[in-house]
XYZ file of C-alpha atoms in Angstrom:
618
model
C -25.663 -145.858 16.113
C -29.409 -146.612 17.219
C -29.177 -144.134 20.132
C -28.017 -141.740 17.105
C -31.347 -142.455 15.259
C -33.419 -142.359 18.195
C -32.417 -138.889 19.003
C -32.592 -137.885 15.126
C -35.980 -139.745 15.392
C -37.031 -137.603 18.421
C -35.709 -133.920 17.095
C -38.015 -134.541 13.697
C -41.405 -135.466 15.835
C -40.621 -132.019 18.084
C -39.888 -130.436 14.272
C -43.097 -131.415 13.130
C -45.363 -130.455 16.114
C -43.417 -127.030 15.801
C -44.700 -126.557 12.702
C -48.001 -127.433 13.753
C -48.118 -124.714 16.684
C -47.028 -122.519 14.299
C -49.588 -123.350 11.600
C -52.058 -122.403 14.505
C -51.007 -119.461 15.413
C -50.913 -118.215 12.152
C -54.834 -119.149 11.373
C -55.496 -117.334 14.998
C -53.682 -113.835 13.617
C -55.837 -114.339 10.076
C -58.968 -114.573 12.116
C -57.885 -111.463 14.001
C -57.128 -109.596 10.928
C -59.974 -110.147 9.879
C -62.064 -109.030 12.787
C -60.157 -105.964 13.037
C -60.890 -105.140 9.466
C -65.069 -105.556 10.182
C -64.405 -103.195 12.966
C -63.295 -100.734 11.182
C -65.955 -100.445 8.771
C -68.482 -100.619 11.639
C -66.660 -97.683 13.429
C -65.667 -95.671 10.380
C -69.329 -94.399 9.350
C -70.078 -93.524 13.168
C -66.786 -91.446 13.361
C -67.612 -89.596 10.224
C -71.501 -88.697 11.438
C -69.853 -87.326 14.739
C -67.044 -85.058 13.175
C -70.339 -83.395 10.557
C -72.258 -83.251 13.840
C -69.706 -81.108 15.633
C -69.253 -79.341 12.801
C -72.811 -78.683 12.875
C -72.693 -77.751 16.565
C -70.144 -75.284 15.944
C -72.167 -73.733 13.334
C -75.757 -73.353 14.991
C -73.371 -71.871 17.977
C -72.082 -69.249 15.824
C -75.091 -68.190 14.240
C -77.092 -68.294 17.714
C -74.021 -65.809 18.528
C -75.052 -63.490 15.496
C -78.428 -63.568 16.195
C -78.044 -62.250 19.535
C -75.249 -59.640 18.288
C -77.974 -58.814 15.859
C -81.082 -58.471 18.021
C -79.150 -56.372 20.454
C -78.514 -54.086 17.299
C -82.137 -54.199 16.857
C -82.985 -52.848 20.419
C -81.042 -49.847 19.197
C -82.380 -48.644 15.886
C -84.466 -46.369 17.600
C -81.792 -44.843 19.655
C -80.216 -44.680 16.053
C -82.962 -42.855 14.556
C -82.774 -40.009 16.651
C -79.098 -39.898 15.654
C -79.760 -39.905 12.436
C -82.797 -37.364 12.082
C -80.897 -35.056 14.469
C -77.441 -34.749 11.803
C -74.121 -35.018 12.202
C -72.616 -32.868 15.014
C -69.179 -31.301 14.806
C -66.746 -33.426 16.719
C -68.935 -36.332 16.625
C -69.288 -37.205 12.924
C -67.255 -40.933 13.619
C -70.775 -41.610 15.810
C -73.116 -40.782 13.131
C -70.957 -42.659 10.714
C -70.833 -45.843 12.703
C -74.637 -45.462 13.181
C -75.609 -45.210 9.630
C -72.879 -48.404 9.330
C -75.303 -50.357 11.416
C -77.927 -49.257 9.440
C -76.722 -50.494 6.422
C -75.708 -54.200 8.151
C -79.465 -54.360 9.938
C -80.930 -53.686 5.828
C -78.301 -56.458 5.040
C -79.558 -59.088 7.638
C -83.585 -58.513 7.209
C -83.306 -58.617 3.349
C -87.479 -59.659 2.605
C -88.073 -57.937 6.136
C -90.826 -55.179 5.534
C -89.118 -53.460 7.801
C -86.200 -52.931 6.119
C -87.312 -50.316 3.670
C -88.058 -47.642 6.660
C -84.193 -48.465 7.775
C -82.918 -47.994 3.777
C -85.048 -44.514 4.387
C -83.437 -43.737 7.595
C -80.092 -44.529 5.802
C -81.007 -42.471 3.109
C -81.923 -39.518 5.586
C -78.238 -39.755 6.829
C -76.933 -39.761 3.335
C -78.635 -36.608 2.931
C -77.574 -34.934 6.007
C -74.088 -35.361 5.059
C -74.468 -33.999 1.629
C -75.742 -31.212 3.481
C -72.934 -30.679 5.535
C -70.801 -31.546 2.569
C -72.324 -28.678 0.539
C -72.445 -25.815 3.759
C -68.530 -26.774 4.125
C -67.653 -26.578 0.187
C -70.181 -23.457 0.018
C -68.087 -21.659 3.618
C -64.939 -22.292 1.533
C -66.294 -20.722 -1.499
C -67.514 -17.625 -0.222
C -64.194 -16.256 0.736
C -62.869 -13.204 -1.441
C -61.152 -14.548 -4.953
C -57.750 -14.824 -5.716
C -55.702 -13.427 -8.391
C -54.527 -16.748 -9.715
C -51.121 -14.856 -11.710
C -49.535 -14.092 -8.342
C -49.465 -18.213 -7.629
C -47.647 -18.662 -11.107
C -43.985 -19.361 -8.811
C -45.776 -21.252 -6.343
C -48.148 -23.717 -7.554
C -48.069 -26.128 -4.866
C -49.006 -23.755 -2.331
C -52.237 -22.834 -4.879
C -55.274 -21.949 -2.916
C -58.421 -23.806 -3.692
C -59.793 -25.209 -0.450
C -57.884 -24.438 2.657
C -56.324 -27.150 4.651
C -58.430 -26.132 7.777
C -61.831 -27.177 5.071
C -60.269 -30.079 3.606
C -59.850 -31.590 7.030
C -63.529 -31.181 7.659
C -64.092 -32.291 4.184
C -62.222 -35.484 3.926
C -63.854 -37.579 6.687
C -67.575 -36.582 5.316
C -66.322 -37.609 1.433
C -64.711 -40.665 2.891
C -68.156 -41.493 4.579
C -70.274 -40.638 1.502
C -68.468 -42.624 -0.833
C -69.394 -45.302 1.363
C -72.491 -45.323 1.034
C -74.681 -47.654 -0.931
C -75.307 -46.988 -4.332
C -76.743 -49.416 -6.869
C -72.737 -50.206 -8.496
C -71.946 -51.206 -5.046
C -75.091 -52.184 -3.627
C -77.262 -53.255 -5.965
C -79.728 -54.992 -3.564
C -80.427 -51.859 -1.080
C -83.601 -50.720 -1.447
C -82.659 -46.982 -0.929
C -79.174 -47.248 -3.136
C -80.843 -44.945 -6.132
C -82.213 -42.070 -3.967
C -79.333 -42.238 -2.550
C -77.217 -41.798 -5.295
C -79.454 -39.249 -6.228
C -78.518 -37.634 -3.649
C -75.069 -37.665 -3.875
C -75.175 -37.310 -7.375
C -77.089 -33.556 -6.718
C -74.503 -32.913 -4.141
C -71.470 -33.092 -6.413
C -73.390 -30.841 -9.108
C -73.956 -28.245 -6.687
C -69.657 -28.412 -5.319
C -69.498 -27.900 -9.391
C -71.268 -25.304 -9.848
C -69.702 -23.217 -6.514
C -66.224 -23.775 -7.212
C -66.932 -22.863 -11.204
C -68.313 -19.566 -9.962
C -65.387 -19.012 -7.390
C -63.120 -19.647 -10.871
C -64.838 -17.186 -12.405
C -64.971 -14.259 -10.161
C -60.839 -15.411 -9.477
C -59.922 -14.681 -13.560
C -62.363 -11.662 -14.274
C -60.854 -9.289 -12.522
C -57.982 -9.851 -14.245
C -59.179 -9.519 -18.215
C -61.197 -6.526 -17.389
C -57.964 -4.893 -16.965
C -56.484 -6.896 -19.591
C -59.142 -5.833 -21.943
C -59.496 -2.112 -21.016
C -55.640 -1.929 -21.522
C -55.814 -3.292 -24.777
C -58.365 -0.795 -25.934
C -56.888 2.575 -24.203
C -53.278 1.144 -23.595
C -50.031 2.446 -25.760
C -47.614 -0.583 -25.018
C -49.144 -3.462 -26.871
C -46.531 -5.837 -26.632
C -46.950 -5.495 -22.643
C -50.829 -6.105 -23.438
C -50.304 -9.498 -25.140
C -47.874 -10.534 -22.498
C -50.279 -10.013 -19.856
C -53.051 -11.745 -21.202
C -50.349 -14.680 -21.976
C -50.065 -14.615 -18.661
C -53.515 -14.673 -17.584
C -54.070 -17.877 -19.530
C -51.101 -20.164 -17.438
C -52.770 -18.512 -14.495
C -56.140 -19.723 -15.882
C -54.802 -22.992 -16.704
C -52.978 -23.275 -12.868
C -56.022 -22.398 -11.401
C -57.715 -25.225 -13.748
C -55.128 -27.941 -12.663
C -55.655 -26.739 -8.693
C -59.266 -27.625 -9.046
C -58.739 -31.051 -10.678
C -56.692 -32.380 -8.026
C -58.855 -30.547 -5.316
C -61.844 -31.961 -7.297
C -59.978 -36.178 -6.790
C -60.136 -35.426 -3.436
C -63.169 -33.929 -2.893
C -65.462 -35.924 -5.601
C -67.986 -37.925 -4.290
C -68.358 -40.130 -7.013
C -64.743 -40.673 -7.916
C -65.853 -42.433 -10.938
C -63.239 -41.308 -14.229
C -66.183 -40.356 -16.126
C -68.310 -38.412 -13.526
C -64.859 -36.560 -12.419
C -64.686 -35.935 -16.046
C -68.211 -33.713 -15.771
C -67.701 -32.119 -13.281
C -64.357 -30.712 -14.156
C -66.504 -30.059 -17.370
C -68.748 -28.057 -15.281
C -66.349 -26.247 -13.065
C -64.188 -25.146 -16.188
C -66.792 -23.907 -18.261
C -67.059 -20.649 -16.981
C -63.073 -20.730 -17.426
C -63.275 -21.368 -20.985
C -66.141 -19.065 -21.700
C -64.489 -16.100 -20.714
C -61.147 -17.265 -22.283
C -63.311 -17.632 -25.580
C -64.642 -14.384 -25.410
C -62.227 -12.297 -24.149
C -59.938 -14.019 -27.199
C -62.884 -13.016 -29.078
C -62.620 -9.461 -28.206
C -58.736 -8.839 -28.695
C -58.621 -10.246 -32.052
C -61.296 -7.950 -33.018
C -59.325 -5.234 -31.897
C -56.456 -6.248 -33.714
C -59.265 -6.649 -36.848
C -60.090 -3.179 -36.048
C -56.803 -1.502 -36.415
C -54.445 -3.808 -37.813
C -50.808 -2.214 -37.705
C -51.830 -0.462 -34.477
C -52.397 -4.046 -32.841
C -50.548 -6.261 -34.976
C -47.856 -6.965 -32.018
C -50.318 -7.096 -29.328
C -51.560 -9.877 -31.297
C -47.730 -11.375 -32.140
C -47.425 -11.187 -28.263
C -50.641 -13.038 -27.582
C -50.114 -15.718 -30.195
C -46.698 -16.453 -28.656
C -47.991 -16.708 -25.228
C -50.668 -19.159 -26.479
C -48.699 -21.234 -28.497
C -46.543 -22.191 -25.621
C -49.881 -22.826 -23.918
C -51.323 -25.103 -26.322
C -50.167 -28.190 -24.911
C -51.035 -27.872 -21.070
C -54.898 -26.105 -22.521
C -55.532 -29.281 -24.648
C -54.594 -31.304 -21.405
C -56.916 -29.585 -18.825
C -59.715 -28.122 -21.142
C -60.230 -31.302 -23.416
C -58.603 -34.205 -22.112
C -59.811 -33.821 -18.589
C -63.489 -32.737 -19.343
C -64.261 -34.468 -23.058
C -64.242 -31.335 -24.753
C -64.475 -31.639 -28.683
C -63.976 -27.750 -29.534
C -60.355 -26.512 -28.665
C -61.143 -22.920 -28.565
C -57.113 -21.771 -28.262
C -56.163 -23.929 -31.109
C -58.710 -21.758 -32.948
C -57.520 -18.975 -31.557
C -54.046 -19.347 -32.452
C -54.786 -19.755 -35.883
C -57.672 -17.139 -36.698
C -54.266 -15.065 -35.055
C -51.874 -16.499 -37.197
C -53.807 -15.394 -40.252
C -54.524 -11.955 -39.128
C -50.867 -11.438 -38.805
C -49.565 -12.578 -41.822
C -51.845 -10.820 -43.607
C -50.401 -7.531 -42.261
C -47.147 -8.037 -43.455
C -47.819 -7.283 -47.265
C -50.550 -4.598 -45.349
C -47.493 -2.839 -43.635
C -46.109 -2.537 -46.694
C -48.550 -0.875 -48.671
C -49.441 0.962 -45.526
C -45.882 2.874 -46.046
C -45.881 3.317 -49.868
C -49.021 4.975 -49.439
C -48.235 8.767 -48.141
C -46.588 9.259 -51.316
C -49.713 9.670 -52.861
C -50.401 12.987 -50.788
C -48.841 15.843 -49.405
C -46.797 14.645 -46.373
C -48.052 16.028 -42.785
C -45.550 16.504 -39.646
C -46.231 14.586 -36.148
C -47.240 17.939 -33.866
C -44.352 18.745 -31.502
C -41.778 17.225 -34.394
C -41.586 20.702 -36.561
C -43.227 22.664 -38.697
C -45.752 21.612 -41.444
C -43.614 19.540 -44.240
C -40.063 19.232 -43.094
C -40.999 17.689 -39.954
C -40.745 14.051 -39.327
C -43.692 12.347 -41.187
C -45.944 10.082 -39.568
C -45.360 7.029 -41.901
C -42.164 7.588 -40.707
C -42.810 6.982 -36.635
C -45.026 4.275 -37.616
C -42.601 2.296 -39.577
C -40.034 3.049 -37.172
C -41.890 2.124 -33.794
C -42.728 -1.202 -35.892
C -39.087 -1.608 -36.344
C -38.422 -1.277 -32.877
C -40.859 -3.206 -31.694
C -39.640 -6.573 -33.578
C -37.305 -7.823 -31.394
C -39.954 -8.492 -28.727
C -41.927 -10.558 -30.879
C -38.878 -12.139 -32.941
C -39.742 -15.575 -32.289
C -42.999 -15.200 -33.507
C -42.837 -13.113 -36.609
C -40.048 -14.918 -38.300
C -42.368 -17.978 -37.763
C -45.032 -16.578 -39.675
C -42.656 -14.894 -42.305
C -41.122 -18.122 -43.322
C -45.084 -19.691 -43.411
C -46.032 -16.938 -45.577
C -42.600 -17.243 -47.656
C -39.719 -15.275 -47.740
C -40.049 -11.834 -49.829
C -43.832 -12.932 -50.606
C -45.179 -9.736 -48.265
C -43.773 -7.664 -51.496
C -47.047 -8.705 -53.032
C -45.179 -10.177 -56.530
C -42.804 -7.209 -56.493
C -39.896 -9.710 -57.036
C -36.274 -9.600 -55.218
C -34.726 -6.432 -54.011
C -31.366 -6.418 -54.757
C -28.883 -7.214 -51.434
C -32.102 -9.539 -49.614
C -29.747 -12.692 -50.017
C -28.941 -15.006 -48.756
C -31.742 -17.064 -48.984
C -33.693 -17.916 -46.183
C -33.418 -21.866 -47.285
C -30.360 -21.841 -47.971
C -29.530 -20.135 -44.388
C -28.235 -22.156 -41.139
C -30.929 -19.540 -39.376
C -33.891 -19.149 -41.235
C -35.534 -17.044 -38.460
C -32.315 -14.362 -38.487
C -32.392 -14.451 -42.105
C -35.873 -13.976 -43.015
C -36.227 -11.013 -40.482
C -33.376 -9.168 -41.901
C -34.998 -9.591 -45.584
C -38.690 -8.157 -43.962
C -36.388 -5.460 -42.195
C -34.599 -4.997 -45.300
C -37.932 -4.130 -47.369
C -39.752 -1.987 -44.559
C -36.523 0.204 -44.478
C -36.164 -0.011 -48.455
C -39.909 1.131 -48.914
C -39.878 3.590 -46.148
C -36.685 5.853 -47.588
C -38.372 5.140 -51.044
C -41.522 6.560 -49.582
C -39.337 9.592 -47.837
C -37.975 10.588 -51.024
C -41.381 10.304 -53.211
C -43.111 12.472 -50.514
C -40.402 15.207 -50.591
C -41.256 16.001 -54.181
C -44.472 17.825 -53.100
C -42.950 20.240 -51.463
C -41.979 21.829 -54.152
C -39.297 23.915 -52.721
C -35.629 22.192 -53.093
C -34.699 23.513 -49.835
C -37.512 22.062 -48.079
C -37.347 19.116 -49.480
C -33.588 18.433 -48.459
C -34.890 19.307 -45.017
C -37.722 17.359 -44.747
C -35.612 14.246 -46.338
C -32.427 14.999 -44.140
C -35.138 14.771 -40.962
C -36.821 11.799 -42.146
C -33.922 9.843 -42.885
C -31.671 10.813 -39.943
C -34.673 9.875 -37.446
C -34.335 6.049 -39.125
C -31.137 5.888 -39.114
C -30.559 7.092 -35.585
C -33.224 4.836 -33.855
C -33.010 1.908 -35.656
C -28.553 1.905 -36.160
C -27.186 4.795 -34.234
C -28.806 4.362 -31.030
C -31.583 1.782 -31.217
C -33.863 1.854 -28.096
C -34.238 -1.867 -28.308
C -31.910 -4.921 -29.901
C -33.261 -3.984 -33.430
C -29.987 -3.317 -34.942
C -29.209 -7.041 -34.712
C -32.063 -7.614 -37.688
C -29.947 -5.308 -39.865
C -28.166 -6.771 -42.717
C -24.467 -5.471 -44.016
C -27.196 -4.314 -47.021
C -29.846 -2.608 -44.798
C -26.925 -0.733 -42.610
C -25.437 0.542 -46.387
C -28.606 1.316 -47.517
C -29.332 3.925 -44.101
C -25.772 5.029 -44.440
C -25.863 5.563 -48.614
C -29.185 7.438 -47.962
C -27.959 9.488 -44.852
C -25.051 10.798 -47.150
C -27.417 11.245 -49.695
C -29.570 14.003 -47.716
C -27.083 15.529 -45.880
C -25.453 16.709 -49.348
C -28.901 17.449 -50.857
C -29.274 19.789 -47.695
C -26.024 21.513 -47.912
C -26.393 21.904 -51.863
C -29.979 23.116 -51.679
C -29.343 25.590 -48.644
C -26.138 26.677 -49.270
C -25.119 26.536 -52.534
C -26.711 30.309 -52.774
C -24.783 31.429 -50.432
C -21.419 30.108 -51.250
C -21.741 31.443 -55.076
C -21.643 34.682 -53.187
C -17.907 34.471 -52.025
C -16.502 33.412 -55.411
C -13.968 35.680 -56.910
C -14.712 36.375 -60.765
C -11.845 38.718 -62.613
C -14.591 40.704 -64.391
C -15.999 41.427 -60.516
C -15.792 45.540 -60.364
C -16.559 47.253 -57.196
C -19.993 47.177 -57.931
C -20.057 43.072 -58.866
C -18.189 42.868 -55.165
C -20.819 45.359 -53.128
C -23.815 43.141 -55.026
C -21.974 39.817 -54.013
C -21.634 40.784 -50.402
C -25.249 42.118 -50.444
C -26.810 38.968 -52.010
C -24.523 36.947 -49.507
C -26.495 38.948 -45.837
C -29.651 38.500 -48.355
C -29.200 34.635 -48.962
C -27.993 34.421 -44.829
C -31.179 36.409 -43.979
C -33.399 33.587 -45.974
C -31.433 30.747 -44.791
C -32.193 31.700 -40.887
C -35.956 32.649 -41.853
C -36.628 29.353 -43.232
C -34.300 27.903 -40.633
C -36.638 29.335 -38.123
C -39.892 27.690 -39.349
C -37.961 24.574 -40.671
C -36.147 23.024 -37.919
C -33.366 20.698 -38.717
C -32.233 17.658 -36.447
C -35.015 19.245 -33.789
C -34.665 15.801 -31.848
C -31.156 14.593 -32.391
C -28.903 16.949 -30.582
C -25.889 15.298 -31.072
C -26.684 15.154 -34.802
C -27.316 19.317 -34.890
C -24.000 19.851 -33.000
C -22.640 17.960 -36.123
C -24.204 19.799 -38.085
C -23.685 22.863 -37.983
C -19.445 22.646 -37.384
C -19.930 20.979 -40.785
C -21.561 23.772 -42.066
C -19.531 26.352 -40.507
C -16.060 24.687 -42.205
C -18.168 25.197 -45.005
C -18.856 29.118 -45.008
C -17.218 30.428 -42.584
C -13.435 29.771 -44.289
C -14.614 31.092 -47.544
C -16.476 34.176 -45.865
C -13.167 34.947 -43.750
C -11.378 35.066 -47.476
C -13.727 36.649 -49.200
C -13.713 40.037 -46.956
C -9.917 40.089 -46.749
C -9.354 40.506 -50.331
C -11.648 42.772 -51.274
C -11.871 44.803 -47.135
C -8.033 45.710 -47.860
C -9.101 47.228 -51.202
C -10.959 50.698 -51.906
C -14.260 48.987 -51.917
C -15.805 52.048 -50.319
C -15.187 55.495 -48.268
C -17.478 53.167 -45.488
C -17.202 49.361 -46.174
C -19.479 48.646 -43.308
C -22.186 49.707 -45.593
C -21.555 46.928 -47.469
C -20.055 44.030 -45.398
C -22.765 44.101 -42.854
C -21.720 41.033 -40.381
C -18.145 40.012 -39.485
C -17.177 36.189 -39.861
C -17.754 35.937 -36.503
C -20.756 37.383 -36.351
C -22.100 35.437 -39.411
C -20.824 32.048 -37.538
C -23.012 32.764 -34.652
C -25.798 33.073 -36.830
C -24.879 29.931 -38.338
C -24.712 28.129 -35.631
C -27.848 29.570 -34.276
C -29.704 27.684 -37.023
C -29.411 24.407 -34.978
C -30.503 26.113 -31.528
């Protein structure tokens, strides 16, 4: 038991100075901890004023580097010079590029060096040679004959402005120019205004070359447009072409635009924007005046021009759109002059409607004259008549148009307050197709007041058979080339109402004809039971009289003298009609005792007579 507490004794005294050691050891680490801890404040300010210093190091390394790059450059400002007064060569336009470059970098580096103003000038000497070889190129490209700009209308892409061989001259020099230092990019450059100047003068002058180049391209083209229109017959074709002049105008517009983005050397939206102005104004100028010109033609003679001027205001209404685009849009034009245009048109052409009109009614105030070449004086076909008829025709062409202005101006309001004519319906707003409608109501009252007109001038002629003739010519000519056989699609723009109306009136003549010319001579070969011998020999002699006076007036009078087809009718018609009655007429009274020698008396056999007849319509 005592050797137990001895040992128990023993294990607590080596417990204790255990826990001493360890006491110690732990005071020595503290201490350490805490040394470490002072070190590292003593070394952290030294490492932080080393890292700055090799910062600084790498720094004044670099710049020594620049400084030497730069003083080299200096060395060769001279050599640079030379370059620069001598101009750009061809093939070597990269080197004189790079040199002005360095130019521009040495101005950068001495900024406050007095120096540094004789460099800007130097730079601005190289700006200027390269507007100058800008301007030769644009002017070498320029001088080359002009185009007609309507024979590019199919191929627009392949327009010629500047040719590709130019344009890859041109691009590099633009590329360089815009480059160089103006005072939005480089406000600090001492030579940035002059040479903005510069530039600035430069991209006037490429303005004013291609706007002449423009010019001489479109006026060959109006002259003819314009000397057509005053000497020309076809109007319609007149309009068209100028319609057509205009989209190539406007191509040749678009062309330069996109020729100009390329080519401008201050690409800037609103500097573009003048000198489109500038190259289009020549464009627009003759556009306005030559628009000018026509509708004072069609002022001049109204219903000779009227659908040269349809034709033109078609043309430029399609056009309206892609003008207001290029002309105004793209250049900050106010005035629209084609908008104008259109509508000074517009105006003139409804007014001739109700014109027309009143045009036709008014022959019947005077004795009616023949077109030369058509027949004699009076029976002939009138000349209100071919007018109103070659309008007629002539409507189709210009359908689109006209019915637009008819319904502006209101349908059956070109009567002038007249009121309805009867068969005009249906009305026009009432009507699926407004624009058929409305044209067959206009066609309906030109055809109306020309027949009207017909008949009211046959009354001076005093002379019923010349008046039938006359009337029977008139009529048949309208009827033939505007229902019968129509020249263009004009019989579509006649209503059920307008076709009776020809046809009623056609009927109308041809009887008035037969009665007035024949009539005579048929009372001749009627059989009366008081008739002696002497009534019979009188009959048959009044009969070769009234034939004799039929072919004399025949002869002076021509019937049908254009409508072949319509003569052959004619005269089988009128044969049936005599020549039956003639062939009776001699056999009842040849087989009796008219006379010891009846060829005294019945001159002409039937066949004989029927030749003469029919020799009428020869």
């Amino acid at each position: 038991m005592e050797d137990e507490m001895a040992d128990i004794e023993l294990l607590e005294q080596h417990l204790k100075k255990t826990s001493d050691i360890s006491r110690q050891m732990t005071g020595i680490l503290a201490k350490f901890d805490s040394r470490l801890v002072k070190l590292e404040k003593t070394i952290r300010p030294l490492h932080s004023a080393t890292q700055s210093l090799t910062r600084l190091a790498t720094n004044i390394d670099r710049t020594m580097e620049s400084i030497n790059y730069m003083a080299s450059q200096k060395q060769d400002v001279v050599a640079e010079e030379n370059l620069v007064l001598r101009g750009p060569k061809s093939g070597q336009l990269h080197l004189y590029v790079d040199a002005l470059e360095r130019l521009n970098a040495n101005i950068a580096f001495q900024s406050g060096d007095p120096h540094a103003k004789e460099t800007s000038r130097l730079v601005e000497t190289g700006a200027k040679k390269l507007c100058q070889l800008y301007t030769k190129t644009v002017a070498e490209a320029t001088a080359r004959s002009a185009i007609d700009p309507t024979n590019y209308l199919q191929s627009l892409d392949n327009f010629p402005t500047i040719d590709e061989t130019t344009m890859d001259k041109l691009v590099p020099v633009v590329d360089a120019l815009r480059k160089s230092p103006t005072p939005a990019t480089h406000p600090s450059h001492p030579g940035a205004a002059a040479i903005f100047a510069v530039i600035q003068e430069a991209q006037a002058g490429y303005a004013d070359m291609r706007s002449q180049w423009c010019k001489k391209a479109v006026d060959g083209g109006i002259r003819r447009i314009l000397a057509a229109a005053d000497t020309g017959t076809d109007r319609i074709a007149v309009g068209r072409e100028f319609g057509i002049w205009v989209d190539g105008l406007l191509a040749m517009a678009d062309a330069e635009y996109k020729t100009l983005q390329l080519c401008a050397l201050l690409p800037n939206r609103e500097l573009i924007k003048e000198t489109f102005e500038i190259i289009t104004r020549p464009l627009v100028s003759v556009f306005s005046s030559s628009l000018s010109t026509l509708s004072s033609l069609v002022k001049k003679n109204l219903q000779n021009n009227i659908f040269m001027a349809l034709a033109i205001y078609s043309s430029l209404s399609n056009s309206q759109e892609r003008y207001t685009d290029l002309m105004l849009r793209r250049t900050g034009r106010k005035d629209n002059d084609l908008s104008t245009g259109i509508h000074s048109l517009k105006g003139v052409c409804i007014r001739s409607f109700p014109e027309l009109l009143l045009e036709i009614k008014t022959p019947a105030m005077s004795p009616p004259t023949a077109t030369p070449g058509r027949g004699e004086i009076g029976t002939g076909i009138a000349d209100v008549t071919v007018m109103a008829t070659n309008y007629l025709e002539q409507i189709p062409d210009v359908a689109d148009a006209m019915s637009s202005m008819l319904i502006t101006l209101g349908d059956g309001n070109w009567r002038m307050g007249e009121g309805t004519i009867p068969g005009a319906k249906p009305r026009v707003e009432e009507s699926t197709d407004p624009e058929q409608v409305v044209l067959e109501h206009f066609t309906f009252d030109i055809i109306s007041t020309l027949i009207s007109t017909v008949n009211t001038t046959s009354r001076f002629l005093k002379r019923p058979a010349l008046t039938s003739i006359f009337v029977l010519n008139n009529i048949s000519f309208i009827r033939d080339r505007v229902l019968l056989a129509p020249r263009t699609n004009v019989d579509a723009l006649l209503s059920a109402p307008t076709q009776d109306v020809l046809n009623s009136s056609y009927r109308s003549s041809k009887a008035a004809y037969f009665d007035t010319n024949f009539t005579t001579l048929l009372s001749c070969l009627t059989d009366d039971a008081k008739d002696k011998k002497a009534g019979i020999k009188d009959k048959f002699a009044r009969f070769y009289e009234a034939l004799e006076e039929i072919a004399e007036r025949h002869r002076y009078a021509r019937v049908l003298s254009d409508d072949d087809e319509g003569r052959d009718k004619l005269q089988e018609e009128v044969v049936r009609l005599v020549i039956p009655a003639l062939q009776r007429f001699t056999q009842k009274h040849r087989d009796k005792e008219l006379s010891k020698n009846p060829s005294k008396y019945i001159k002409l056999s039937p066949e004989e007579v029927e030749r003469q007849l029919r020799g009428l319509y020869k």
